[in-house]
Short mmCIF file of C-alpha atoms in Angstrom, two decimals:
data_model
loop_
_atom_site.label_atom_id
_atom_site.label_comp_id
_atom_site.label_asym_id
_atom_site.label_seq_id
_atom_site.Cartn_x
_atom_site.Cartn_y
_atom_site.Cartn_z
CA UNK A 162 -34.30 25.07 26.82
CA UNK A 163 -36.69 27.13 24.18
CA UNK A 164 -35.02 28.43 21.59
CA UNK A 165 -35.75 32.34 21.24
CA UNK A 166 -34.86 34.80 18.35
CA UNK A 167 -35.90 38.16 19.69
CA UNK A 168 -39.48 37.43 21.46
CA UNK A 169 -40.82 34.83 19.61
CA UNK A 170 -40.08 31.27 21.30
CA UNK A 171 -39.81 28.31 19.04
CA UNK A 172 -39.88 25.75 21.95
CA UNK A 173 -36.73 23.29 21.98
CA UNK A 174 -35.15 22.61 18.56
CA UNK A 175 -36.97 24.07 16.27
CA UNK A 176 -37.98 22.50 12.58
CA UNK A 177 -38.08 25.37 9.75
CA UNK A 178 -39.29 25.44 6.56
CA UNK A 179 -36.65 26.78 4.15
CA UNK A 180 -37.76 29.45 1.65
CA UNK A 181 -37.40 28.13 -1.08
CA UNK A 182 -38.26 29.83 -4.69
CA UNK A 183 -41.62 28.78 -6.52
CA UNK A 184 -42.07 26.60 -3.63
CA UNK A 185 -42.32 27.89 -0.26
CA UNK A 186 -45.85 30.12 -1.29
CA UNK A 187 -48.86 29.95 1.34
CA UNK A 188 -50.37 26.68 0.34
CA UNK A 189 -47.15 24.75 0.50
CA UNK A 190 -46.69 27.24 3.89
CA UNK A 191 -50.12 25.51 4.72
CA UNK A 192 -49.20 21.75 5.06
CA UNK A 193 -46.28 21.81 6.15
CA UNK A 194 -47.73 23.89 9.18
CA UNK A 195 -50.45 20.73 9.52
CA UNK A 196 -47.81 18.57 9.86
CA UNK A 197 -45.06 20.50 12.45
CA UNK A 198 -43.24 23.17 10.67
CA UNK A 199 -42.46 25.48 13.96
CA UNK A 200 -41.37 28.66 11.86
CA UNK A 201 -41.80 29.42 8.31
CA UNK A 202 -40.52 31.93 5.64
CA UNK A 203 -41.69 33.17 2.53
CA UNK A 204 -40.38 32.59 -0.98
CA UNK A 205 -37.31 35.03 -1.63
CA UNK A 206 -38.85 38.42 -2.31
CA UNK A 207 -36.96 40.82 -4.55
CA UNK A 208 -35.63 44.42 -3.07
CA UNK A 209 -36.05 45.78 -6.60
CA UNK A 210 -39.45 44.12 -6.86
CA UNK A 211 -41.15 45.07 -3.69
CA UNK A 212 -39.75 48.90 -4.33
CA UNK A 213 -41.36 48.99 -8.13
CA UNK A 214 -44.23 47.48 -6.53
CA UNK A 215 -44.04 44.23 -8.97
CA UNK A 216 -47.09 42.23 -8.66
CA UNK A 217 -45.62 38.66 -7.89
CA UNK A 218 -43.21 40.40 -5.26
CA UNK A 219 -46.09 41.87 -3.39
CA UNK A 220 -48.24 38.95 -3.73
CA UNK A 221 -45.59 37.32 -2.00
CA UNK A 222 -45.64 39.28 1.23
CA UNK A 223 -49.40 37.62 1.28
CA UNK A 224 -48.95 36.36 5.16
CA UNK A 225 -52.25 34.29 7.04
CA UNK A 226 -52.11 33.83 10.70
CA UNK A 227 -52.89 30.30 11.09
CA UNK A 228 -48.86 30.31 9.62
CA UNK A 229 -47.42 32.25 12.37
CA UNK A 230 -44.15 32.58 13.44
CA UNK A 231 -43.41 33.46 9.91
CA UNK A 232 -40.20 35.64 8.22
CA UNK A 233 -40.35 37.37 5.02
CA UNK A 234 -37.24 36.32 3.15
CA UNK A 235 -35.64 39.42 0.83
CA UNK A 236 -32.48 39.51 -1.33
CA UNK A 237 -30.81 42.21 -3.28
CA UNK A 238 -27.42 43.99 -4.06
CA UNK A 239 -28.68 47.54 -3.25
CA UNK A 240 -27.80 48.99 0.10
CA UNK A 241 -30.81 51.51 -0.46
CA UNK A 242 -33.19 49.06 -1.89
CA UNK A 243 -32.83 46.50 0.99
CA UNK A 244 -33.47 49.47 3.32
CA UNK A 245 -36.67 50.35 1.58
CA UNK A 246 -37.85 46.83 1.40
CA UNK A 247 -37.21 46.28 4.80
CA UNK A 248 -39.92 49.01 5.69
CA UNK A 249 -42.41 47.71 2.99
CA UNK A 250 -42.13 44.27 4.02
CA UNK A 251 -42.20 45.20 7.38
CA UNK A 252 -45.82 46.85 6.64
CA UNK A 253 -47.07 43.49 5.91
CA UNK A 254 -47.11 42.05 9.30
CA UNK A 255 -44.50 39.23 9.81
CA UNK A 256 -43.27 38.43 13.01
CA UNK A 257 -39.52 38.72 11.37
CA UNK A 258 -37.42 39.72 8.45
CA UNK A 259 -34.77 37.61 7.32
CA UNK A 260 -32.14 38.05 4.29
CA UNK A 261 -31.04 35.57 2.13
CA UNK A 262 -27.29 35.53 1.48
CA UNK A 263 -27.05 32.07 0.49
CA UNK A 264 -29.06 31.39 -2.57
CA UNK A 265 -26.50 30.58 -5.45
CA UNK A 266 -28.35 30.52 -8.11
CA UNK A 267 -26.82 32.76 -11.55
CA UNK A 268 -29.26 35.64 -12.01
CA UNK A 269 -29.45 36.37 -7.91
CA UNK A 270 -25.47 35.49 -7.49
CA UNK A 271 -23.80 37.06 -10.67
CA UNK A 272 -26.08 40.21 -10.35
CA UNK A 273 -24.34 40.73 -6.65
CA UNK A 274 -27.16 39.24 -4.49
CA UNK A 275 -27.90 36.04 -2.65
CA UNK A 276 -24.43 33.86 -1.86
CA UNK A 277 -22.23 36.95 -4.04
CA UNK A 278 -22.56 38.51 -0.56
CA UNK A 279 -20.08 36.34 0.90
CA UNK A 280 -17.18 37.81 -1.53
CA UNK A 281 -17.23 41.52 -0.13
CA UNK A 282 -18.09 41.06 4.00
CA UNK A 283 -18.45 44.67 4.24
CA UNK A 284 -20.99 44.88 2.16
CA UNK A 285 -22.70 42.02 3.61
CA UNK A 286 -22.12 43.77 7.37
CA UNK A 287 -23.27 47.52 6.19
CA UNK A 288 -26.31 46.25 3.94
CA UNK A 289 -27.73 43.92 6.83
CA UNK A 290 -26.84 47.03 9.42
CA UNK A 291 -29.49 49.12 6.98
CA UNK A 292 -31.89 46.22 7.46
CA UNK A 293 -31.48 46.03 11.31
CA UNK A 294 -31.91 49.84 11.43
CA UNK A 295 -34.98 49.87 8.90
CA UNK A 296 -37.43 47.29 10.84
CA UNK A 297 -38.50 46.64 15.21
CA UNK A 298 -38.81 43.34 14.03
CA UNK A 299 -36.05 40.54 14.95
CA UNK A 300 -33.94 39.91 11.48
CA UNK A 301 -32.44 36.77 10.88
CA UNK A 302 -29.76 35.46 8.21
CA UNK A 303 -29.66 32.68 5.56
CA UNK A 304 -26.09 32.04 4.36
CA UNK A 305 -23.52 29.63 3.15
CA UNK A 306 -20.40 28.46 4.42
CA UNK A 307 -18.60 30.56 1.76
CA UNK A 308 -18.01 31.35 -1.97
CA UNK A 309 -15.71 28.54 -2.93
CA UNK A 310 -13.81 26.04 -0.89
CA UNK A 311 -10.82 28.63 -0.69
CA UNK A 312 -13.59 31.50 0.87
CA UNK A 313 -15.39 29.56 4.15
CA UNK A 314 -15.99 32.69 5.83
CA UNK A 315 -18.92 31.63 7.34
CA UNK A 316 -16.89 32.16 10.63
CA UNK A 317 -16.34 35.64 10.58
CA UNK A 318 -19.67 36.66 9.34
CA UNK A 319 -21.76 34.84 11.85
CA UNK A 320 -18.94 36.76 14.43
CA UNK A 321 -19.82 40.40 12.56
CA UNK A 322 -23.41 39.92 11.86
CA UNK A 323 -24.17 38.81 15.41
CA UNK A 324 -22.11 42.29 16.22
CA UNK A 325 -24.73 44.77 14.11
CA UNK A 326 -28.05 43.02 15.31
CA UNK A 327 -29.06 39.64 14.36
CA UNK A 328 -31.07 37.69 16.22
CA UNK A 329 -30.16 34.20 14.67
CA UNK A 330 -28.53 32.28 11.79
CA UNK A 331 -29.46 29.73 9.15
CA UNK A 332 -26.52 28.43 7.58
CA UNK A 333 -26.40 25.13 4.74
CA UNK A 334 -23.73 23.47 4.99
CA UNK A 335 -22.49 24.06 1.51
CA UNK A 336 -20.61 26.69 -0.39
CA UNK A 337 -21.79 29.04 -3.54
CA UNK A 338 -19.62 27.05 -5.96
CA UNK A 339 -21.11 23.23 -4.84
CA UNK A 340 -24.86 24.66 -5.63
CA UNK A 341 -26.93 21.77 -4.63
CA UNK A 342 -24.22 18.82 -5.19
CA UNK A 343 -22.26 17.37 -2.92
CA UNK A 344 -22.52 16.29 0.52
CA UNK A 345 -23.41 18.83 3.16
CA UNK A 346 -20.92 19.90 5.43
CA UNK A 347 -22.05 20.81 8.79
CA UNK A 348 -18.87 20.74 10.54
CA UNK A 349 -18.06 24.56 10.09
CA UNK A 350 -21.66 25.29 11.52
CA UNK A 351 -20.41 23.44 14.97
CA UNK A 352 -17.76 25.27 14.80
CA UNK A 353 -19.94 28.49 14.73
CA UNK A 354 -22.42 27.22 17.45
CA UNK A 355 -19.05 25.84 19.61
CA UNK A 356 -17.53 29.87 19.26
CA UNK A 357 -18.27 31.44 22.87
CA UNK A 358 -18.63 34.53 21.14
CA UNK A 359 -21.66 33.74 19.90
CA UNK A 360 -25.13 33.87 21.66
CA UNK A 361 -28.07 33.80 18.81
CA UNK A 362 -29.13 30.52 17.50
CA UNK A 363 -27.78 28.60 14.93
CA UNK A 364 -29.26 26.47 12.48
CA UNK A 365 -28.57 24.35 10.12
CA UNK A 366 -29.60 22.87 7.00
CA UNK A 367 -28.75 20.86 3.83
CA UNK A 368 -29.65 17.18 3.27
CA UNK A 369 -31.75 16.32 6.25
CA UNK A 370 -33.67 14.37 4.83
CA UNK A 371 -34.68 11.15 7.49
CA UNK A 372 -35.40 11.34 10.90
CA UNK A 373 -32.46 9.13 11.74
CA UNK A 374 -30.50 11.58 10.10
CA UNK A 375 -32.03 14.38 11.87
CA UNK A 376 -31.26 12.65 15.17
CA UNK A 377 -27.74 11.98 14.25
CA UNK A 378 -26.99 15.44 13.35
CA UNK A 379 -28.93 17.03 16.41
CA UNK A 380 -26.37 14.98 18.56
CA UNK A 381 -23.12 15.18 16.73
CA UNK A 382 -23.51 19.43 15.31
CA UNK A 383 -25.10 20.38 18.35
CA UNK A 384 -26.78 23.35 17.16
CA UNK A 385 -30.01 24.99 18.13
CA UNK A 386 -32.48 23.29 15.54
CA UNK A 387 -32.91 22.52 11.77
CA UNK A 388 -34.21 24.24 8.45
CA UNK A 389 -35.66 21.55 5.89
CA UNK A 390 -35.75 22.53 2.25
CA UNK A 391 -35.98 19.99 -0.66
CA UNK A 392 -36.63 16.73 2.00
CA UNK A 393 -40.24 18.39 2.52
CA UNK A 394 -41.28 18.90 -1.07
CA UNK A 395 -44.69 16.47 -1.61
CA UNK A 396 -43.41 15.12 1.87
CA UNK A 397 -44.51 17.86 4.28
CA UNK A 398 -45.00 14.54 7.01
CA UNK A 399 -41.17 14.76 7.55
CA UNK A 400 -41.56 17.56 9.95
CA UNK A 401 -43.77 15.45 12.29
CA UNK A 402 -41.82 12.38 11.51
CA UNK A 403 -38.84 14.24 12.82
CA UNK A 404 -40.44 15.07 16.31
CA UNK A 405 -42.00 11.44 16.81
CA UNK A 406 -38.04 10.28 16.31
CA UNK A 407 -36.83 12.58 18.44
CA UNK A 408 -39.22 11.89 21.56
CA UNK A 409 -39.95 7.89 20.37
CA UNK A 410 -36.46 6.91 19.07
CA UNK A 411 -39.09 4.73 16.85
CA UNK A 412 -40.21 5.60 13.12
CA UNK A 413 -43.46 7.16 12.58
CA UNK A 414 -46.15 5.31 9.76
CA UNK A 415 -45.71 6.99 6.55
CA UNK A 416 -48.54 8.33 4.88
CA UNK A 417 -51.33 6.06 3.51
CA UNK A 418 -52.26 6.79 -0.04
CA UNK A 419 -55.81 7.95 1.48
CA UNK A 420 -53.36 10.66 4.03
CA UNK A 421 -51.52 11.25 0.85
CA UNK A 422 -54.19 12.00 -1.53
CA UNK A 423 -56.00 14.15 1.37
CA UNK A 424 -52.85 16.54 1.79
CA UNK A 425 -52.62 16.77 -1.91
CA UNK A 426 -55.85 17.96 -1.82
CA UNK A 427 -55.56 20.58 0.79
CA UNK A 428 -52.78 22.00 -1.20
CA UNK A 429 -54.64 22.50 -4.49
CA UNK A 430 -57.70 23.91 -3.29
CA UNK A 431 -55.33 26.38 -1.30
CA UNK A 432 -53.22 27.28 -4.37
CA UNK A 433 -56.59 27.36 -6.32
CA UNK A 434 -58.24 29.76 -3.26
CA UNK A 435 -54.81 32.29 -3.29
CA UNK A 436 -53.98 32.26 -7.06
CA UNK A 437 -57.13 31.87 -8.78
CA UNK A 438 -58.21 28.76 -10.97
CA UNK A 439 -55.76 28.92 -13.72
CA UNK A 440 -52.67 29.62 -12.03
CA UNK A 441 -53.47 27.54 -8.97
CA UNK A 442 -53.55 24.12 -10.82
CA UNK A 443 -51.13 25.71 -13.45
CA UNK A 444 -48.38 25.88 -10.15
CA UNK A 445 -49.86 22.68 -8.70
CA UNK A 446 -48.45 20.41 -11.51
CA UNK A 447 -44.77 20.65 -10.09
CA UNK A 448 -46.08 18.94 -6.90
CA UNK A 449 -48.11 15.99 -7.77
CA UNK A 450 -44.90 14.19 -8.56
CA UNK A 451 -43.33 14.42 -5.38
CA UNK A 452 -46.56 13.34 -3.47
CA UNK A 453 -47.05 10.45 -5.18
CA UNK A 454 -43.13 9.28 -5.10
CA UNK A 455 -42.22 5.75 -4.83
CA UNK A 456 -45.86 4.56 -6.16
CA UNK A 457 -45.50 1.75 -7.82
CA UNK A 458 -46.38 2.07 -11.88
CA UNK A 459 -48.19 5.52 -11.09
CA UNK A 460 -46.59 7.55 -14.77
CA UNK A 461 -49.92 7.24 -16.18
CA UNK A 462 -52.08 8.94 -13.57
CA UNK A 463 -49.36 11.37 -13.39
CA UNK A 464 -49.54 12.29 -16.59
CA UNK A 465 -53.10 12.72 -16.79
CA UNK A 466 -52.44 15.33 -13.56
CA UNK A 467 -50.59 17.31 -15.10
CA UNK A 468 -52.68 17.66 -17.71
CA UNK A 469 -56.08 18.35 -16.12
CA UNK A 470 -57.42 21.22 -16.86
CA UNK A 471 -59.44 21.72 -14.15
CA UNK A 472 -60.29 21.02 -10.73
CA UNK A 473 -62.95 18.32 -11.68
CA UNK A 474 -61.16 16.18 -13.08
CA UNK A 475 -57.94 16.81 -11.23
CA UNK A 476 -60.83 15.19 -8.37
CA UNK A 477 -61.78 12.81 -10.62
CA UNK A 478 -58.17 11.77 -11.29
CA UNK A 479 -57.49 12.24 -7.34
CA UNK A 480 -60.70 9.11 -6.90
CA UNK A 481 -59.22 6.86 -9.43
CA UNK A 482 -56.04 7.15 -7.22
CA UNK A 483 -57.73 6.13 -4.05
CA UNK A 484 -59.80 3.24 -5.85
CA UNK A 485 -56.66 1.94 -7.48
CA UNK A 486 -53.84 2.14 -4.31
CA UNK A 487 -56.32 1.77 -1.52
CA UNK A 488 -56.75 -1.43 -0.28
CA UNK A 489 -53.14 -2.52 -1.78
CA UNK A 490 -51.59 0.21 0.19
CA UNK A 491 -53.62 -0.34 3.30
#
């Protein structure tokens, strides 16, 4: 059965690309379509930011249709501000909004944004309400489980947000307080999907980060598909790697170093086409790490990536990789 949040159909068990801050931007949105992503969402966009019509938040609603379906992700603590947002963001085309309760981070959470949500429900329930009213398009939720171990009120809000309007809900399997540590708990989010009450799709995410995994969890959480964050940084191939498991039951071939240095590739001349030169290999340094991962004795040419200055020699750099890896990676 295809999974649907209002009319957009995301086939059977949908992969999505987490929003994920200084990450998710539209040449990182660009791969990771290439290689399976079935929905996508922008980075988190500030309330505040889109209404003072800040430059990085409204280069962030930048939106290309080769990415399609694809949410714009905003987060705030104003009732007002998410309203007006909603209607600016809405302006920019996506084919949904979504609102991120669950990032945990200290200047979203301790300014009563993000995961602090999930310590006044009311809030949560009236503020999304605003965003349902403020937009035709489908809105969706990101959350958390809860504050703190003694707060897992994930239960009750998936209950009260399905109530005002929702059309589906992400939910990682951890609380505010765990951050990023920790195992991922998906057993709550079963719980959620298992709740006859409740009709829109779930998802879930936190640590899928395998294809066995994937498979294991599909079966034993039963919910509607997955969100990968973090697993698909340098890697977007796990998205495709996923759905060969899932048909196959047999492992896809990783990435040669040629497939690896090609993607790489892709993804600078996009950041370089949307950001400009300077900026776009600037923000391309985080990544080069992460696609080169598990290289043998590859510090030095990593160094020198971060580095170059420019796109020639980021090329150059980019050759010297293929000479040296080629034929022993073959």
């Amino acid at each position: 059965m295809s999974v649907q949040i209002g009319n957009i159909d995301l086939g059977e068990f949908p992969l999505l690309l987490a929003p994920m801050e200084d990450v998710s931007d539209p040449p990182f949105r660009y791969v990771c379509k290439q290689n399976g992503a079935d929905m996508m969402y922008t980075e988190f966009i500030s309330s505040e930011g889109l209404i003072r019509d800040a430059a990085k938040s409204r280069q962030k609603l930048d939106i290309f249709e080769y990415e399609r379906p694809i949410g714009i992700q905003i987060f705030g603590s104003d009732i007002n501000s998410m309203r007006e947002a909603t209607e600016i963001a809405t302006l920019a085309g996506p084919d949904l909004m979504d609102i991120n309760y669950g990032c945990p981070v200290k200047q979203v959470a301790c300014r009563g944004a993000g995961a602090s949500l999930l310590q006044d429900i009311d809030k949560m329930v009236a503020m999304t309400k605003a965003v349902v009213n403020a937009t035709h398009l489908p809105v969706t939720v990101k959350t958390r489980l809860g504050w703190d171990d003694n707060t897992k009120n994930v239960y009750e809000v998936a209950e009260r947000l399905q109530d005002i309007g929702i059309k589906a809900l992400t939910i990682h399997g951890r609380t505010r307080a765990q951050m990023y540590k920790g195992e991922a708990d998906w057993s709550l989010i079963r719980d959620i999907k298992k709740n006859p009450r409740i009709q829109i799709p779930i998802f879930g995410n936190g640590d899928i980060d395998s294809p066995e995994k994937a498979a294991a969890w599909r079966m034993e959480y039963e919910v509607d598909g997955m969100m990968i964050g973090r697993a698909a940084i340098g890697y977007p191939w796990i998205f495709r790697e996923i759905k060969h498991y899932f048909k196959t039951g047999e492992h896809l071939e990783g990435p040669t170093i040629a497939e690896r240095i090609k993607v790489c590739r892709t993804h600078l001349e996009k950041s370089v086409a949307w950001k400009g030169p300077k900026t776009g290999i600037f923000e391309m340094r985080r990544h080069y790490a992460s696609y080169f991962k598990g290289i043998e004795n590859f510090k030095e040419f990593r160094m020198r990536l971060v580095k170059a200055p420019d796109m020639a020699e980021v090329e150059e750099i980019l050759g010297q990789i293929h000479d040296t890896y080629a034929t022993e990676m073959a």
